[in-house]
Amino acid sequence: MHKGTAFTQEERASLGLEGLLPTAVETLDRQVERVLGHLGAKPNDIERFIYLQELSNSNQTLFYATVMSDPARFVPIVYDPTIAEACLTYGHIYRRPQGMYLNRHMKGRFEEVLRNWPVKEVRFICVSSGGRILGLGDIGANGAPIPIGKLQLYTACAGVPPEGLLPIHLDIGTTNAALRADALYTGLREEPPEPDAVDAIVDAFMKAANAVFPGVCVHFEDWKGDDAIRLLERYRDRYLVYNDDIQGTASVALAGIVTALQIKGAALADQRILFAGAGSAGTGIADMIVEAMRGEGLSEGEARARIALFDIGGLIEKGRKDLNASQKPFAHDWKPTEDLTDAVKQIRPTILIGVSTVGGLFTEAVVRTMARTCERPVIFPLSNPTEKAECTPEQAYEWTGGKALVACGVPFPDVTLDGRTFHPGQANNFYIFPAIGLAVQATKPKRIDDAMFIEAARATADQVSQADRDKGMLFPRQNNILETERTTATRVAESIFERGLATVKRLTDIRAFIESLSYTPGY
Ligand SMILES: NC(=O)C1=CN([C@@H]2O[C@H](COP(=O)(O)OP(=O)(O)OC[C@H]3O[C@@H](n4cnc5c(N)ncnc54)[C@H](OP(=O)(O)O)[C@@H]3O)[C@@H](O)[C@H]2O)C=CC1
Ligand SMILES: CC(=O)C(=O)O
Ligand SMILES: [Mg+2]
């Protein structure tokens, strides 16, 4: 019954559906019109989220036709920030299974279990442990909507065909005692094991996934920071794999920085960059900026010297004894401080990036101090969801007298200040990972590397029109996201071919090939 009222008279007769459907035979557009009416009548976005997920189960075509009819409106509902509320309440709002639910006790049987998935040609798996969902911390099995939503964006934002997408929650347990005590919690009521045991579980999962779905690309999403970093290092040269929180986030942040610097007329190599938050997103972005600075002629040491990290223990400097391998290369000779304003005074950043999960961390003092030594501060409070943003765009514009160039992880409305209107950007990795997916599908590369994400960043930045740059806009408009990501995917695919990483024959017209792969909702 997946087409509902769109079944033709002939189909109804041949499939034995006569009398089981209302008389009118409707087009997909007419069905979308009705869905939009239902959505408009819902009291809030979480109800719209629940409705849309039910629709994705009952009529996938109608679901994608609806979301793709107005991405700027619906991406924030099926994904960030509404998905945060869905995750917090998942055990309670749960209706029916979507994707797969694996747990650590299946470790010896992952292959057998994965074979239960009805589709044999799975091209992408998005897998999360729920260990760090957005800025919400460890919420275990409540994180299950994240891989579902991420993969829905592969299709909605880049046209990757939905049949080959498999979201998985890999349940290793949760540190969240309140959830474990919730009667409606849907996951294992156990603490996660030590890192070595996590690695053994994920090793077994990766082996099984590649055996059952040869050539599958595995996208890691929202693992606890150190798991995320360690597992990416473990698999990046062995499997077709990437971590969106590290590489996708780095790419979208770089895209925003490239555009901001074009607006400022400044070079990346001249910037001083301060990160509040030094976890998987922070060190991932920092590493990619180092690569991009090297592309502008700096040595690795010179590039790293232009970047400072600040985490829960304060400014990362040479005296710190608690640093991990990703943070150590950014430990410089700073005066120790646990005060972010003090760190800003020392470093005099031109770019301030928030990936701390701490809402309000960019106080008035932090932002005003930055603005004292920087003519046009670039301020990216990237933590999700909305209440975790390190400051709001309104605050950033107000405290800098309208000088800041701002992008957040979630959408924020335009701001009017002293008669001027400002347009904060949305630096969210959804500009990147669907396009990477499409490029991977087109080229079947041997491995996924950082250069692909740097190319995606540059392609995204190049698509901000001059008219929009003149308005201080840092990202391409979302109502045209499908075209934008196809263009990004084409650029990434070209670079994969040029660097000899593709396993398929190079086609003359890569754009046409990308378009031919692309899914369009229709019956
Ligand atoms: N916009 C986007 O596209 C994306 C946004 N994000 C957001 O970035 C945030 C961080 O993600 P991720 O890096 O993966 O998470 P992690 O848990 O790996 O890192 C969080 C970091 O913030 C630090 N931190 C915690 N409290 C403070 C504080 N008071 N002051 C300064 N630093 C602090 C932590 O320090 P310690 O480890 O010592 O506790 C850690 O270094 C999340 O909110 C996430 O939603 C992530 C990916 C994409
Ligand atoms: C957007 C995203 O991937 C995150 O906040 O984790
Ligand atoms: Mg994420």
Coordinates of C-alpha atoms and ligand atoms in Angstrom, one line a residue:
M1 CA 0.0 0.0 0.0
H2 CA 3.0 2.3 -0.2
K3 CA 1.6 4.5 -2.9
G4 CA -1.7 5.0 -1.2
T5 CA -4.1 7.1 -3.2
A6 CA -1.6 7.2 -6.1
F7 CA -2.3 3.7 -7.3
T8 CA -3.9 3.9 -10.7
Q9 CA -7.2 2.2 -11.5
E10 CA -5.2 -0.5 -13.5
E11 CA -2.9 -1.1 -10.5
R12 CA -5.8 -1.3 -8.1
A13 CA -7.5 -3.9 -10.4
S14 CA -4.4 -6.0 -10.9
L15 CA -3.2 -5.9 -7.3
G16 CA -6.6 -6.6 -5.7
L17 CA -6.7 -3.1 -4.2
E18 CA -10.2 -2.1 -5.4
G19 CA -12.4 -1.0 -2.6
L20 CA -9.4 -0.7 -0.2
L21 CA -8.5 2.8 -1.2
P22 CA -10.5 6.1 -1.5
T23 CA -11.9 6.6 -5.0
A24 CA -9.8 9.5 -6.1
V25 CA -6.5 8.7 -7.9
E26 CA -4.0 11.3 -6.8
T27 CA -0.7 12.6 -8.0
L28 CA 2.4 12.7 -5.7
D29 CA 2.1 16.5 -5.7
R30 CA -1.5 16.3 -4.4
Q31 CA -0.4 13.9 -1.7
V32 CA 2.4 16.3 -0.7
E33 CA -0.2 19.1 -0.5
R34 CA -2.2 17.0 2.0
V35 CA 0.9 16.2 4.1
L36 CA 1.8 19.8 4.2
G37 CA -1.6 20.5 5.6
H38 CA -1.2 17.9 8.3
L39 CA 2.2 19.3 9.2
G40 CA 0.9 22.8 9.3
A41 CA -1.8 21.7 11.8
K42 CA 0.7 20.1 14.2
P43 CA 1.4 22.0 17.4
N44 CA 5.2 21.8 17.3
D45 CA 8.3 20.4 15.5
I46 CA 8.6 17.2 17.6
E47 CA 5.1 16.2 16.5
R48 CA 6.1 17.0 12.9
F49 CA 9.2 14.8 13.4
I50 CA 7.1 11.9 14.7
Y51 CA 4.6 12.4 11.8
L52 CA 7.4 12.5 9.2
Q53 CA 9.1 9.4 10.6
E54 CA 5.8 7.5 10.4
L55 CA 5.5 8.7 6.9
S56 CA 9.0 7.5 6.0
N57 CA 7.9 4.0 7.1
S58 CA 4.6 4.0 5.3
N59 CA 5.5 5.8 2.1
Q60 CA 9.1 6.6 1.6
T61 CA 8.5 8.4 -1.7
L62 CA 6.0 10.8 -0.2
F63 CA 8.3 11.4 2.8
Y64 CA 11.2 12.4 0.5
A65 CA 8.9 14.4 -1.8
T66 CA 7.7 16.4 1.2
V67 CA 11.2 17.0 2.7
M68 CA 12.7 17.9 -0.7
S69 CA 9.8 20.2 -1.5
D70 CA 11.2 22.7 1.1
P71 CA 14.6 21.6 2.6
A72 CA 15.2 24.9 4.5
R73 CA 12.0 24.1 6.4
F74 CA 12.2 20.4 6.8
V75 CA 15.9 19.6 7.3
P76 CA 15.7 21.3 10.8
I77 CA 12.7 19.0 11.6
V78 CA 14.0 15.6 10.5
Y79 CA 17.5 16.5 11.7
D80 CA 19.2 19.1 13.9
P81 CA 17.8 20.7 16.1
T82 CA 14.4 18.9 16.4
I83 CA 16.2 15.5 16.3
A84 CA 17.8 16.4 19.6
E85 CA 14.4 16.4 21.3
A86 CA 13.6 13.1 19.6
C87 CA 16.8 11.6 21.0
L88 CA 16.2 12.8 24.5
T89 CA 12.7 11.2 24.5
Y90 CA 13.3 8.3 22.1
G91 CA 12.2 5.5 24.4
H92 CA 9.0 7.3 25.0
I93 CA 8.2 8.5 21.4
Y94 CA 9.3 5.2 19.8
R95 CA 6.7 3.9 17.4
R96 CA 8.4 1.2 15.3
P97 CA 11.9 0.0 14.3
Q98 CA 13.9 1.9 11.7
G99 CA 17.3 0.5 10.5
M100 CA 19.1 -2.0 12.7
Y101 CA 19.8 -2.3 16.4
L102 CA 23.0 -4.3 17.2
N103 CA 24.4 -4.9 20.6
R104 CA 27.7 -6.0 22.0
H105 CA 26.4 -9.4 23.0
M106 CA 25.9 -10.2 19.3
K107 CA 29.7 -9.7 18.8
G108 CA 30.3 -13.3 17.6
R109 CA 27.2 -13.2 15.4
F110 CA 27.2 -9.8 13.7
E111 CA 27.4 -11.4 10.3
E112 CA 24.4 -13.6 10.9
V113 CA 22.4 -10.7 12.4
L114 CA 23.3 -8.3 9.5
R115 CA 22.0 -10.8 7.1
N116 CA 18.5 -10.2 8.6
W117 CA 18.5 -6.8 6.8
P118 CA 16.2 -7.4 3.8
V119 CA 18.3 -5.3 1.3
K120 CA 21.4 -7.0 0.1
E121 CA 23.0 -4.1 -1.7
V122 CA 23.8 -1.8 1.1
R123 CA 26.1 1.0 0.1
F124 CA 26.3 3.2 3.2
I125 CA 26.0 2.4 6.9
C126 CA 25.8 5.2 9.4
V127 CA 26.6 3.8 12.8
S128 CA 26.5 5.4 16.2
S129 CA 27.0 4.1 19.7
G130 CA 25.1 7.1 21.1
G131 CA 28.2 7.9 23.2
R132 CA 28.1 11.6 22.4
I133 CA 24.9 12.7 20.7
L134 CA 25.1 16.3 19.5
G135 CA 26.0 18.3 22.7
L136 CA 23.7 16.0 24.8
G137 CA 26.4 13.7 26.1
D138 CA 26.1 9.9 26.3
I139 CA 22.5 8.9 25.7
G140 CA 23.1 5.4 24.5
A141 CA 20.2 3.8 22.6
N142 CA 18.3 7.1 22.6
G143 CA 20.8 8.2 20.0
A144 CA 19.2 5.8 17.4
P145 CA 17.5 8.6 15.5
I146 CA 20.8 10.2 14.6
P147 CA 22.0 7.6 12.0
I148 CA 18.5 7.5 10.7
G149 CA 18.3 11.3 10.2
K150 CA 21.9 11.5 8.8
L151 CA 21.1 9.0 6.1
Q152 CA 17.8 10.6 5.3
L153 CA 19.8 13.7 4.5
Y154 CA 22.0 11.7 2.1
T155 CA 18.9 11.4 0.0
A156 CA 17.1 14.7 0.8
C157 CA 20.2 16.9 0.3
A158 CA 22.2 15.0 -2.3
G159 CA 19.8 12.5 -4.0
V160 CA 21.7 9.4 -2.8
P161 CA 19.2 6.5 -3.5
P162 CA 17.6 5.5 -0.2
E163 CA 17.5 1.7 -0.9
G164 CA 21.2 1.3 -0.2
L165 CA 21.2 3.2 3.2
L166 CA 21.3 1.4 6.5
P167 CA 21.2 3.2 9.8
I168 CA 22.6 1.2 12.8
H169 CA 22.7 1.8 16.5
L170 CA 25.5 -0.3 17.9
D171 CA 24.7 -0.6 21.5
I172 CA 27.8 -0.9 23.7
G173 CA 26.0 0.2 26.8
T174 CA 25.7 3.7 28.3
T175 CA 27.2 5.6 31.2
N176 CA 23.8 7.4 31.5
A177 CA 22.4 6.0 34.8
A178 CA 19.2 8.0 34.5
L179 CA 18.4 6.4 31.2
R180 CA 19.3 2.9 32.3
A181 CA 16.8 3.4 35.1
D182 CA 14.0 4.6 32.7
A183 CA 11.4 1.9 32.3
L184 CA 10.9 2.8 28.6
Y185 CA 14.6 2.9 27.7
T186 CA 15.1 0.6 24.6
G187 CA 18.9 -0.2 25.0
L188 CA 21.2 -2.3 27.1
R189 CA 21.1 -1.4 30.7
E190 CA 24.9 -1.8 31.1
E191 CA 28.0 0.4 31.5
P192 CA 30.1 0.5 28.3
P193 CA 33.3 -1.7 28.5
E194 CA 36.9 -0.4 28.4
P195 CA 38.3 1.0 25.1
D196 CA 40.1 -2.3 24.2
A197 CA 36.8 -4.2 24.4
V198 CA 35.0 -1.4 22.5
D199 CA 37.7 -1.8 19.8
A200 CA 37.1 -5.6 19.7
I201 CA 33.4 -5.1 19.3
V202 CA 33.8 -2.6 16.5
D203 CA 36.4 -4.7 14.8
A204 CA 33.9 -7.6 14.7
F205 CA 31.3 -5.2 13.4
M206 CA 33.5 -3.8 10.6
K207 CA 34.5 -7.2 9.5
A208 CA 30.9 -8.4 9.4
A209 CA 29.6 -5.3 7.7
N210 CA 32.2 -5.7 4.9
A211 CA 31.6 -9.4 4.6
V212 CA 27.8 -9.0 4.3
F213 CA 27.8 -5.8 2.2
P214 CA 31.1 -5.9 0.2
G215 CA 32.3 -2.4 -0.7
V216 CA 30.1 -0.7 1.9
C217 CA 31.1 2.7 3.1
V218 CA 30.8 3.1 6.9
H219 CA 30.0 6.5 8.3
F220 CA 30.7 6.9 12.0
E221 CA 28.5 9.4 13.8
D222 CA 28.3 10.7 17.4
W223 CA 30.6 8.4 19.2
K224 CA 32.2 9.5 22.4
G225 CA 35.1 11.8 21.4
D226 CA 38.0 9.6 22.1
D227 CA 36.3 6.5 20.6
A228 CA 35.6 8.6 17.5
I229 CA 39.2 9.6 17.1
R230 CA 40.7 6.2 17.9
L231 CA 38.3 4.2 15.7
L232 CA 38.9 6.5 12.7
E233 CA 42.7 6.1 13.0
R234 CA 42.1 2.3 13.4
Y235 CA 40.1 1.9 10.2
R236 CA 40.9 4.8 7.8
D237 CA 43.6 2.8 6.0
R238 CA 41.8 -0.6 6.2
Y239 CA 38.2 0.1 5.2
L240 CA 36.1 2.6 3.3
V241 CA 35.2 4.7 6.3
Y242 CA 34.9 8.2 7.6
N243 CA 33.9 10.0 10.7
D244 CA 31.5 12.9 10.1
D245 CA 32.0 14.6 13.4
I246 CA 35.8 14.8 12.7
Q247 CA 36.0 15.1 8.9
G248 CA 32.6 16.4 7.9
T249 CA 32.6 19.1 10.6
A250 CA 36.1 20.1 9.8
S251 CA 35.1 20.5 6.2
V252 CA 32.0 22.7 6.9
A253 CA 34.0 24.8 9.3
L254 CA 36.7 25.3 6.7
A255 CA 34.1 26.2 4.1
G256 CA 32.7 28.9 6.4
I257 CA 36.2 30.2 7.2
V258 CA 37.2 30.4 3.5
T259 CA 34.1 32.5 2.7
A260 CA 34.5 34.7 5.8
L261 CA 38.1 35.4 4.8
Q262 CA 37.1 36.2 1.3
I263 CA 34.6 38.7 2.7
K264 CA 37.3 40.1 4.9
G265 CA 39.9 40.0 2.2
A266 CA 42.3 38.1 4.5
A267 CA 44.6 35.1 4.1
L268 CA 44.1 31.9 6.1
A269 CA 47.8 31.8 6.8
D270 CA 47.6 35.1 8.7
Q271 CA 44.8 34.0 11.1
R272 CA 45.0 33.2 14.8
I273 CA 42.4 30.6 15.6
L274 CA 41.1 29.7 19.1
F275 CA 38.9 26.7 19.7
A276 CA 36.7 26.4 22.8
G277 CA 36.4 22.6 23.0
A278 CA 39.2 20.2 22.0
G279 CA 37.4 16.9 21.4
S280 CA 36.7 15.1 18.1
A281 CA 35.2 18.1 16.4
G282 CA 37.8 20.6 17.7
T283 CA 40.9 18.7 16.9
G284 CA 39.4 17.5 13.6
I285 CA 38.8 21.1 12.5
A286 CA 42.2 22.2 13.8
D287 CA 44.0 19.4 11.8
M288 CA 42.1 20.3 8.6
I289 CA 43.0 23.9 9.0
V290 CA 46.6 23.0 9.4
E291 CA 46.4 21.1 6.1
A292 CA 44.7 24.1 4.4
M293 CA 47.4 26.4 5.8
R294 CA 50.1 24.2 4.5
G295 CA 48.4 24.5 1.1
E296 CA 49.0 28.3 1.5
G297 CA 52.7 27.7 2.0
L298 CA 53.1 27.5 5.8
S299 CA 55.1 24.6 7.4
E300 CA 53.2 22.2 9.6
G301 CA 54.8 23.8 12.7
E302 CA 54.0 27.3 11.5
A303 CA 50.4 26.3 10.9
R304 CA 50.0 24.6 14.3
A305 CA 51.5 27.7 16.0
R306 CA 48.5 29.7 14.7
I307 CA 46.0 27.5 16.4
A308 CA 45.2 27.3 20.2
L309 CA 42.8 24.9 21.9
F310 CA 40.9 25.5 25.2
D311 CA 39.1 22.7 26.9
I312 CA 37.4 21.9 30.2
G313 CA 40.9 22.1 31.9
G314 CA 41.6 25.5 30.4
L315 CA 44.1 26.6 27.7
I316 CA 46.1 23.8 26.2
E317 CA 49.7 24.6 26.8
K318 CA 53.0 22.8 27.2
G319 CA 52.6 22.4 31.0
R320 CA 49.4 20.4 30.7
K321 CA 49.9 16.7 31.6
D322 CA 46.4 15.5 30.6
L323 CA 46.6 15.9 26.8
N324 CA 45.8 13.2 24.3
A325 CA 47.7 12.6 21.1
S326 CA 45.3 14.8 19.0
Q327 CA 45.8 17.7 21.4
K328 CA 49.5 17.6 22.1
P329 CA 50.6 19.1 18.7
F330 CA 48.6 22.2 19.6
A331 CA 50.2 22.7 23.1
H332 CA 52.3 25.9 22.9
D333 CA 54.0 28.2 25.3
W334 CA 50.9 29.9 26.7
K335 CA 50.5 31.1 30.2
P336 CA 48.2 28.6 31.9
T337 CA 44.7 29.8 32.4
E338 CA 41.2 28.3 33.0
D339 CA 39.5 31.6 32.0
L340 CA 38.4 31.8 28.4
T341 CA 38.5 35.7 28.4
D342 CA 42.1 35.5 29.6
A343 CA 42.9 33.0 26.8
V344 CA 41.4 35.4 24.3
K345 CA 43.6 38.2 25.7
Q346 CA 46.7 36.1 25.2
I347 CA 46.0 34.7 21.8
R348 CA 44.1 37.7 20.2
P349 CA 42.2 35.3 17.9
T350 CA 40.8 36.5 14.6
I351 CA 38.6 33.3 14.5
L352 CA 36.8 31.8 17.5
I353 CA 35.2 28.4 17.2
G354 CA 32.9 26.8 19.8
V355 CA 32.8 23.0 19.9
S356 CA 32.5 22.7 23.7
T357 CA 28.9 21.5 24.1
V358 CA 28.6 24.4 26.6
G359 CA 25.8 26.9 25.8
G360 CA 26.7 30.5 26.7
L361 CA 30.4 29.8 27.0
F362 CA 31.1 32.9 24.7
T363 CA 30.2 35.5 27.3
E364 CA 30.0 39.2 26.6
A365 CA 33.5 39.6 28.1
V366 CA 34.9 36.9 25.7
V367 CA 33.4 38.4 22.6
R368 CA 34.1 42.0 23.5
T369 CA 37.7 41.2 24.3
M370 CA 38.1 39.5 21.0
A371 CA 36.5 42.5 19.2
R372 CA 39.1 44.8 20.8
T373 CA 42.0 43.3 18.8
C374 CA 40.2 42.1 15.7
E375 CA 38.4 44.4 13.2
R376 CA 36.1 41.7 11.9
P377 CA 35.9 38.7 14.3
V378 CA 34.9 35.4 12.8
I379 CA 32.7 33.7 15.5
F380 CA 31.4 30.1 15.0
P381 CA 29.5 28.8 18.0
L382 CA 29.0 25.3 16.5
S383 CA 27.7 23.3 19.4
N384 CA 24.4 21.6 19.0
P385 CA 21.4 21.7 19.6
T386 CA 20.2 25.3 19.9
E387 CA 20.6 25.8 23.7
K388 CA 24.2 24.5 23.5
A389 CA 25.4 27.2 21.1
E390 CA 28.3 29.0 22.8
C391 CA 26.5 32.3 22.0
T392 CA 23.6 33.4 19.9
P393 CA 24.2 35.3 16.6
E394 CA 22.3 38.3 18.1
Q395 CA 24.8 38.4 21.0
A396 CA 27.8 38.1 18.6
Y397 CA 26.5 41.0 16.5
E398 CA 25.6 43.1 19.4
W399 CA 28.8 42.7 21.3
T400 CA 30.9 43.4 18.3
G401 CA 28.9 46.4 17.1
G402 CA 27.8 44.4 14.0
K403 CA 31.4 43.5 12.9
A404 CA 31.3 39.8 13.5
L405 CA 30.9 37.1 10.8
V406 CA 28.8 34.4 12.4
A407 CA 27.8 30.8 11.8
C408 CA 26.2 28.4 14.2
G409 CA 25.5 24.7 14.1
V410 CA 21.8 25.1 14.0
P411 CA 19.7 27.6 12.0
F412 CA 19.1 31.0 13.7
P413 CA 16.9 33.7 12.4
D414 CA 18.2 36.9 10.8
V415 CA 19.1 39.7 13.3
T416 CA 18.3 43.4 12.9
L417 CA 20.5 45.7 14.8
D418 CA 20.5 49.5 14.5
G419 CA 18.5 49.2 11.3
R420 CA 20.9 46.7 9.7
T421 CA 20.0 43.1 9.0
F422 CA 22.5 40.3 9.6
H423 CA 22.2 36.8 8.2
P424 CA 24.0 34.2 10.5
G425 CA 25.2 31.1 8.6
Q426 CA 24.5 27.5 9.5
A427 CA 27.9 25.7 9.7
N428 CA 26.5 22.2 10.0
N429 CA 28.2 19.1 8.4
F430 CA 25.0 18.4 6.4
Y431 CA 26.5 20.6 3.7
I432 CA 29.2 18.0 3.4
F433 CA 28.4 14.4 4.3
P434 CA 25.6 13.9 1.8
A435 CA 27.9 15.2 -1.0
I436 CA 30.7 13.0 0.1
G437 CA 28.2 10.1 0.0
L438 CA 27.2 10.9 -3.5
A439 CA 30.9 11.2 -4.6
V440 CA 31.7 7.9 -3.0
Q441 CA 28.8 6.2 -4.7
A442 CA 30.0 7.6 -8.1
T443 CA 33.7 6.7 -7.8
K444 CA 33.9 3.8 -5.3
P445 CA 37.2 5.0 -4.0
K446 CA 39.7 2.7 -2.4
R447 CA 39.8 4.9 0.7
I448 CA 38.3 8.1 2.0
D449 CA 40.9 10.8 2.9
D450 CA 41.0 14.3 4.2
A451 CA 41.7 15.8 0.8
M452 CA 38.2 14.9 -0.2
F453 CA 36.8 16.9 2.6
I454 CA 39.1 19.9 1.8
E455 CA 37.8 19.8 -1.7
A456 CA 34.2 19.6 -0.4
A457 CA 34.9 22.7 1.7
R458 CA 36.3 24.7 -1.1
A459 CA 33.4 23.6 -3.4
T460 CA 30.9 24.6 -0.8
A461 CA 32.5 28.0 -0.3
D462 CA 32.7 28.6 -4.0
Q463 CA 28.9 28.3 -4.2
V464 CA 28.1 31.3 -2.1
S465 CA 27.1 33.9 -4.6
Q466 CA 28.8 37.3 -4.6
A467 CA 25.5 39.0 -3.8
D468 CA 25.1 36.8 -0.7
R469 CA 28.8 37.4 0.3
D470 CA 28.0 41.1 0.1
K471 CA 25.3 40.5 2.7
G472 CA 27.8 38.7 5.0
M473 CA 26.4 35.3 4.2
L474 CA 28.8 32.4 4.7
F475 CA 27.0 29.4 3.2
P476 CA 25.0 28.5 0.1
R477 CA 21.3 28.9 0.5
Q478 CA 19.5 25.9 1.8
N479 CA 16.5 26.0 -0.5
N480 CA 18.9 24.9 -3.3
I481 CA 20.7 22.3 -1.3
L482 CA 20.3 19.5 -3.8
E483 CA 22.0 21.4 -6.6
T484 CA 24.7 22.7 -4.2
E485 CA 25.6 19.2 -3.0
R486 CA 25.5 17.7 -6.5
T487 CA 28.0 20.4 -7.5
T488 CA 30.1 19.6 -4.4
A489 CA 29.9 15.9 -5.1
T490 CA 31.0 16.5 -8.7
R491 CA 34.1 18.4 -7.5
V492 CA 35.0 15.8 -5.0
A493 CA 34.5 13.0 -7.5
E494 CA 36.7 14.8 -10.0
S495 CA 39.5 15.0 -7.4
I496 CA 39.1 11.4 -6.6
F497 CA 39.5 10.5 -10.3
E498 CA 42.4 12.9 -10.7
R499 CA 44.3 11.4 -7.7
G500 CA 43.8 7.9 -9.0
L501 CA 41.7 6.7 -6.0
A502 CA 38.6 5.6 -7.9
T503 CA 37.9 2.0 -8.6
V504 CA 35.5 2.7 -11.5
K505 CA 36.4 3.9 -15.0
R506 CA 36.5 7.7 -15.3
L507 CA 33.6 9.1 -17.2
T508 CA 33.9 12.1 -19.5
D509 CA 31.0 13.9 -18.0
I510 CA 31.1 13.4 -14.2
R511 CA 28.3 15.8 -13.5
A512 CA 26.0 14.0 -15.9
F513 CA 26.9 10.7 -14.2
I514 CA 26.3 12.1 -10.7
E515 CA 22.9 13.3 -11.9
S516 CA 22.1 9.9 -13.4
L517 CA 22.7 8.3 -10.0
S518 CA 20.6 10.7 -8.2
Y519 CA 17.2 9.8 -6.7
T520 CA 14.1 11.8 -7.5
P521 CA 11.0 10.9 -5.5
G522 CA 8.4 9.5 -7.9
Y523 CA 6.2 6.4 -8.3
Ligands
LIG1 N1 28.0 22.1 13.7 C1 28.3 20.9 13.4 O1 28.2 20.5 12.2 C2 28.9 20.0 14.4 C3 28.8 20.4 15.7 N2 29.3 19.6 16.7 C4 29.1 20.0 18.1 O2 30.4 20.2 18.7 C5 30.2 19.8 20.1 C6 31.4 19.0 20.5 O3 31.5 17.8 19.7 P1 32.7 16.8 19.9 O4 34.0 17.5 19.7 O5 32.5 15.6 19.0 O6 32.5 16.4 21.4 P2 33.7 15.9 22.4 O7 33.0 15.4 23.6 O8 34.7 15.1 21.7 O9 34.4 17.3 22.8 C7 33.9 18.3 23.7 C8 35.1 19.2 24.1 O10 34.6 20.3 24.8 C9 35.4 20.4 26.0 N3 34.6 21.1 27.0 C10 33.7 20.6 27.9 N4 33.3 21.6 28.7 C11 34.0 22.7 28.4 C12 34.1 24.0 28.9 N5 33.4 24.4 30.0 N6 35.0 24.9 28.4 C13 35.8 24.5 27.3 N7 35.7 23.3 26.8 C14 34.9 22.4 27.4 C15 35.7 19.0 26.4 O11 36.7 18.9 27.3 P3 37.0 17.5 28.1 O12 37.2 16.5 27.1 O13 38.2 17.8 28.9 O14 35.7 17.3 28.9 C16 36.1 18.4 25.0 O15 37.4 18.9 24.7 C17 28.9 19.1 20.2 O16 28.0 20.0 20.8 C18 28.4 18.9 18.8 O17 27.0 19.0 18.7 C19 29.9 18.4 16.4 C20 30.0 18.0 15.1 C21 29.4 18.7 14.0
LIG2 C1 25.9 18.0 13.6 C2 26.6 17.0 14.2 O1 27.1 16.0 13.6 C3 26.7 17.0 15.7 O2 26.4 18.0 16.3 O3 27.2 16.0 16.2
MG3 MG 27.4 14.4 14.8

